[in-house]
Short mmCIF file of C-alpha atoms in Angstrom, two decimals:
data_model
loop_
_atom_site.label_atom_id
_atom_site.label_comp_id
_atom_site.label_asym_id
_atom_site.label_seq_id
_atom_site.Cartn_x
_atom_site.Cartn_y
_atom_site.Cartn_z
CA MET A 1 -12.61 11.15 9.37
CA GLY A 2 -11.17 9.72 6.19
CA ARG A 3 -11.66 6.18 4.95
CA ILE A 4 -8.32 4.96 6.36
CA SER A 5 -9.01 6.16 9.90
CA THR A 6 -12.56 4.82 9.67
CA ALA A 7 -11.27 1.40 8.60
CA PHE A 8 -8.85 1.17 11.52
CA ASP A 9 -11.53 2.32 13.97
CA ARG A 10 -13.86 -0.38 12.67
CA LEU A 11 -11.16 -3.05 12.91
CA ARG A 12 -10.31 -2.02 16.48
CA SER A 13 -13.96 -2.26 17.45
CA GLU A 14 -14.04 -5.78 15.97
CA ASN A 15 -10.73 -6.71 17.64
CA ARG A 16 -9.24 -7.53 14.24
CA LYS A 17 -6.04 -6.61 12.44
CA ALA A 18 -5.92 -4.91 9.04
CA PHE A 19 -5.16 -6.81 5.88
CA VAL A 20 -3.67 -4.65 3.13
CA ALA A 21 -3.25 -6.07 -0.38
CA TYR A 22 -1.00 -4.61 -3.08
CA ILE A 23 -1.55 -5.01 -6.80
CA MET A 24 0.07 -3.22 -9.72
CA ALA A 25 -2.32 -1.07 -11.74
CA GLY A 26 -2.49 -2.32 -15.31
CA ASP A 27 -0.92 -5.73 -14.68
CA PRO A 28 -1.32 -7.84 -16.75
CA ASP A 29 -3.70 -5.37 -18.43
CA LEU A 30 -6.05 -2.63 -17.32
CA GLU A 31 -9.30 -4.60 -17.32
CA THR A 32 -7.87 -7.66 -15.56
CA SER A 33 -6.25 -5.57 -12.85
CA LEU A 34 -9.52 -3.67 -12.35
CA GLU A 35 -11.38 -6.99 -12.07
CA VAL A 36 -8.92 -8.14 -9.39
CA MET A 37 -9.20 -4.78 -7.61
CA ARG A 38 -13.00 -4.97 -7.55
CA GLY A 39 -12.82 -8.43 -5.99
CA LEU A 40 -10.39 -7.54 -3.20
CA PRO A 41 -12.90 -6.24 -0.60
CA GLU A 42 -15.01 -9.40 -0.81
CA ALA A 43 -11.78 -11.39 -0.45
CA GLY A 44 -11.27 -9.76 2.94
CA VAL A 45 -9.01 -6.85 2.02
CA ASP A 46 -9.40 -3.86 4.34
CA ILE A 47 -7.16 -1.42 2.45
CA ILE A 48 -6.09 -1.59 -1.19
CA GLU A 49 -2.58 -0.52 -2.09
CA LEU A 50 -2.49 0.24 -5.80
CA GLY A 51 0.91 0.39 -7.44
CA VAL A 52 1.63 3.09 -10.01
CA PRO A 53 4.05 1.64 -12.60
CA PHE A 54 7.34 3.46 -13.04
CA THR A 55 10.44 2.82 -15.13
CA ASP A 56 12.94 2.97 -12.25
CA PRO A 57 11.30 1.31 -9.21
CA MET A 58 14.29 1.28 -6.87
CA ALA A 59 12.50 -0.19 -3.81
CA ASP A 60 10.87 -3.06 -5.68
CA GLY A 61 12.09 -6.60 -6.13
CA GLY A 62 11.94 -8.56 -9.36
CA THR A 63 8.30 -9.61 -9.07
CA ILE A 64 7.00 -6.06 -8.70
CA GLN A 65 9.48 -4.68 -11.25
CA LEU A 66 8.25 -7.13 -13.87
CA ALA A 67 4.64 -6.28 -13.04
CA GLY A 68 5.44 -2.62 -13.62
CA GLN A 69 7.11 -3.44 -16.93
CA ARG A 70 4.08 -5.43 -18.09
CA ALA A 71 1.78 -2.59 -17.09
CA LEU A 72 3.89 0.04 -18.85
CA ALA A 73 4.11 -2.13 -21.96
CA GLY A 74 0.32 -2.30 -21.94
CA GLY A 75 0.03 1.48 -21.87
CA GLN A 76 -0.67 2.00 -18.17
CA THR A 77 -0.11 5.57 -17.01
CA LEU A 78 -0.80 7.61 -13.91
CA ALA A 79 -3.91 9.00 -15.62
CA ARG A 80 -5.19 5.50 -16.35
CA THR A 81 -4.46 4.48 -12.78
CA LEU A 82 -6.57 7.34 -11.48
CA ASP A 83 -9.30 6.29 -13.90
CA MET A 84 -9.14 2.78 -12.40
CA VAL A 85 -9.83 4.33 -9.01
CA ARG A 86 -12.79 6.27 -10.41
CA ARG A 87 -14.26 3.12 -11.94
CA PHE A 88 -13.74 1.19 -8.69
CA ARG A 89 -15.39 3.96 -6.69
CA ALA A 90 -18.53 3.75 -8.84
CA ASP A 91 -19.33 0.48 -7.03
CA ASP A 92 -17.36 0.78 -3.78
CA PRO A 93 -17.47 4.09 -1.90
CA ASP A 94 -15.90 2.73 1.30
CA THR A 95 -12.73 0.67 0.81
CA PRO A 96 -9.62 2.84 1.36
CA ILE A 97 -7.23 3.13 -1.58
CA VAL A 98 -3.58 4.06 -1.21
CA LEU A 99 -1.45 4.80 -4.26
CA MET A 100 2.10 3.52 -3.93
CA GLY A 101 4.85 4.61 -6.25
CA TYR A 102 7.50 7.17 -7.04
CA TYR A 103 7.56 10.94 -7.32
CA ASN A 104 8.53 11.32 -10.98
CA PRO A 105 5.08 10.56 -12.52
CA ILE A 106 3.44 12.91 -9.98
CA TYR A 107 5.98 15.66 -10.64
CA ASN A 108 5.48 15.17 -14.36
CA ARG A 109 1.71 15.62 -14.01
CA GLY A 110 2.10 18.58 -11.65
CA VAL A 111 1.52 18.26 -7.93
CA GLU A 112 -1.53 20.53 -7.80
CA THR A 113 -3.19 18.80 -10.75
CA PHE A 114 -2.37 15.35 -9.42
CA LEU A 115 -3.74 16.04 -5.94
CA LYS A 116 -6.95 17.50 -7.35
CA ASP A 117 -7.43 14.54 -9.68
CA ALA A 118 -6.52 11.96 -7.02
CA SER A 119 -8.94 13.46 -4.50
CA GLU A 120 -11.75 13.60 -7.04
CA ALA A 121 -11.05 10.02 -8.16
CA GLY A 122 -11.35 8.71 -4.60
CA VAL A 123 -7.75 8.14 -3.53
CA ASP A 124 -7.27 8.20 0.26
CA GLY A 125 -3.53 8.12 0.78
CA LEU A 126 -0.10 8.13 -0.84
CA ILE A 127 3.09 6.17 -0.31
CA VAL A 128 5.90 7.81 -2.28
CA VAL A 129 9.04 5.89 -1.50
CA ASP A 130 11.64 8.28 -2.92
CA LEU A 131 10.58 11.47 -1.10
CA PRO A 132 12.29 11.77 2.32
CA PRO A 133 10.87 13.98 5.09
CA GLU A 134 13.35 16.70 4.18
CA GLU A 135 11.31 17.15 0.97
CA ASP A 136 7.89 17.40 2.67
CA SER A 137 7.12 20.71 0.98
CA GLU A 138 7.25 18.99 -2.43
CA LEU A 139 4.24 16.71 -1.95
CA CYS A 140 3.59 15.64 1.64
CA LEU A 141 2.33 18.96 2.99
CA PRO A 142 0.22 19.77 -0.09
CA ALA A 143 -1.26 16.24 0.07
CA LEU A 144 -2.21 16.68 3.72
CA ALA A 145 -3.78 20.03 2.90
CA ALA A 146 -5.79 18.31 0.15
CA GLY A 147 -7.11 15.73 2.63
CA LEU A 148 -4.92 12.82 1.55
CA ASP A 149 -2.99 10.78 4.10
CA PHE A 150 0.77 10.67 3.56
CA ILE A 151 2.04 7.29 4.70
CA ARG A 152 5.71 6.80 5.53
CA LEU A 153 7.90 3.77 5.32
CA THR A 154 10.07 2.92 8.30
CA THR A 155 12.71 0.20 8.32
CA PRO A 156 14.85 -1.77 10.76
CA THR A 157 17.52 0.91 10.27
CA THR A 158 15.21 3.82 11.27
CA ASP A 159 16.72 4.48 14.68
CA ASP A 160 15.39 6.56 17.57
CA ALA A 161 17.29 9.63 16.41
CA ARG A 162 15.75 9.49 12.92
CA LEU A 163 12.24 8.32 13.82
CA PRO A 164 10.78 11.67 14.99
CA THR A 165 11.76 13.28 11.68
CA VAL A 166 10.15 10.47 9.69
CA MET A 167 6.96 10.64 11.77
CA GLN A 168 6.49 14.42 11.84
CA ASN A 169 3.96 14.67 8.98
CA THR A 170 2.92 11.03 8.68
CA SER A 171 -0.79 10.23 8.77
CA GLY A 172 -3.15 7.31 8.20
CA PHE A 173 -0.77 4.57 9.25
CA VAL A 174 2.91 3.73 9.28
CA TYR A 175 4.23 1.09 6.88
CA TYR A 176 7.01 -0.86 8.58
CA VAL A 177 9.37 -2.60 6.17
CA SER A 178 10.16 -5.82 8.01
CA ILE A 179 13.47 -6.57 6.30
CA THR A 180 16.45 -4.65 4.99
CA GLY A 181 16.18 -5.04 1.24
CA ILE A 182 13.64 -4.98 -1.56
CA THR A 183 10.11 -6.29 -1.92
CA GLY A 184 9.67 -10.03 -2.23
CA ALA A 185 12.87 -10.87 -0.36
CA ALA A 186 13.35 -13.00 2.76
CA GLU A 187 10.42 -14.03 4.94
CA ALA A 188 9.49 -11.64 7.72
CA ASP A 189 10.28 -12.76 11.28
CA PRO A 190 7.59 -11.75 13.82
CA GLN A 191 9.99 -11.97 16.80
CA ALA A 192 12.36 -9.54 15.10
CA VAL A 193 9.51 -7.26 14.01
CA ALA A 194 7.63 -6.93 17.33
CA PRO A 195 10.00 -4.58 19.24
CA ASP A 196 10.24 -2.13 16.33
CA VAL A 197 6.48 -2.13 15.82
CA GLU A 198 5.96 -1.23 19.49
CA ARG A 199 8.61 1.49 19.28
CA ILE A 200 6.99 3.04 16.18
CA GLN A 201 3.48 2.82 17.66
CA THR A 202 4.70 4.75 20.70
CA ALA A 203 6.51 7.37 18.63
CA SER A 204 3.76 7.93 16.07
CA GLY A 205 0.45 7.24 17.82
CA LEU A 206 -0.62 5.65 14.52
CA PRO A 207 -1.42 2.09 13.45
CA VAL A 208 1.64 0.22 12.21
CA VAL A 209 1.26 -2.30 9.40
CA VAL A 210 4.08 -4.60 8.36
CA GLY A 211 5.03 -5.48 4.81
CA PHE A 212 7.84 -7.04 2.77
CA GLY A 213 8.51 -10.75 3.19
CA VAL A 214 4.93 -11.83 3.97
CA LYS A 215 4.00 -14.66 1.63
CA THR A 216 1.70 -17.20 3.28
CA PRO A 217 -1.47 -17.22 5.42
CA GLN A 218 0.58 -18.53 8.33
CA ASN A 219 3.13 -15.76 7.97
CA ALA A 220 0.35 -13.17 7.64
CA GLU A 221 -1.19 -14.40 10.90
CA ALA A 222 2.14 -14.39 12.72
CA ILE A 223 3.07 -10.88 11.60
CA ALA A 224 -0.42 -9.46 12.21
CA SER A 225 -0.29 -10.82 15.76
CA VAL A 226 2.52 -8.35 16.59
CA ALA A 227 1.28 -5.36 14.55
CA ASP A 228 -1.89 -3.47 13.64
CA GLY A 229 -1.98 -5.08 10.24
CA VAL A 230 -0.06 -6.77 7.48
CA VAL A 231 0.63 -6.00 3.82
CA VAL A 232 1.05 -8.64 1.11
CA GLY A 233 2.16 -7.64 -2.35
CA SER A 234 4.71 -9.77 -4.17
CA ALA A 235 2.98 -13.06 -3.38
CA ILE A 236 -0.28 -11.79 -4.90
CA VAL A 237 1.45 -10.21 -7.89
CA ALA A 238 3.26 -13.52 -8.50
CA LYS A 239 -0.09 -15.29 -8.87
CA ILE A 240 -1.14 -12.69 -11.43
CA ALA A 241 2.18 -13.11 -13.25
CA GLU A 242 1.57 -16.87 -13.47
CA GLY A 243 -1.59 -16.13 -15.41
CA LYS A 244 -3.91 -17.53 -12.76
CA PRO A 245 -7.60 -16.81 -13.39
CA VAL A 246 -8.96 -13.89 -11.37
CA PRO A 247 -11.11 -16.12 -9.11
CA GLU A 248 -8.01 -18.16 -8.24
CA VAL A 249 -6.03 -15.01 -7.44
CA LEU A 250 -8.85 -13.82 -5.20
CA ASP A 251 -9.07 -17.21 -3.47
CA PHE A 252 -5.38 -16.85 -2.61
CA VAL A 253 -6.00 -13.32 -1.31
CA SER A 254 -8.86 -14.71 0.83
CA SER A 255 -6.52 -17.25 2.39
CA LEU A 256 -4.07 -14.46 3.29
CA SER A 257 -6.76 -12.21 4.72
CA ASP A 258 -8.14 -15.11 6.76
CA GLY A 259 -4.67 -15.57 8.23
CA ALA A 260 -4.31 -11.89 9.09
CA HIS A 261 -7.79 -11.70 10.60
CA ARG A 262 -7.13 -14.74 12.80
CA ALA A 263 -4.36 -12.86 14.61
#
């Protein structure tokens, strides 16, 4: 089994929910973001979601967009992001890492080259938000063949007619977007989320983690109580944007993971 499946098996055996933390690679600079990344597992993070900066991040709200701009201005590239993963893996062989981003940088590098480099670096899964299932032959199927999980986003507007198509080549887990909109928007509502999570669990047979609109330990606990896990991104990235010292950022992450693990 891969690291993602192993992590969810371990969490199930411990009767705990997954806490997934997102940071942008290279924000505010390469070394600081690597220092934060290295501290995430000890802060209670079960899966790391590492953003790949891109010039046209259509699914991201202002907080993540600005993080990407800072990273790009500092010279962050897909190659440097993969190098971050390699450096992280030198000390941590176990924590799953999912790259989240857009297809253009991967296409630019070449799918075959990217998948080879990502696998060798220690990447476990991909979330590519601008490739629909109709384009699975572009990246999804080659990624699965290379041993990388391909994780889909589902939303409140993914109805029963569309869901089987979205799920057909999904692996690892399903990322449920709790709100209609962009990252960092309104707070997620667990009562509204619960029925869709159950519907997607049934359709996919995979763990379902919920992201977008999760900002506080209390909200993380509430959302995790109705799902298999919770993702927090913008709230963590905002702390980095404020220039908080790394230990303070990681303390905040610990408070969120404590909330998720209480569920």
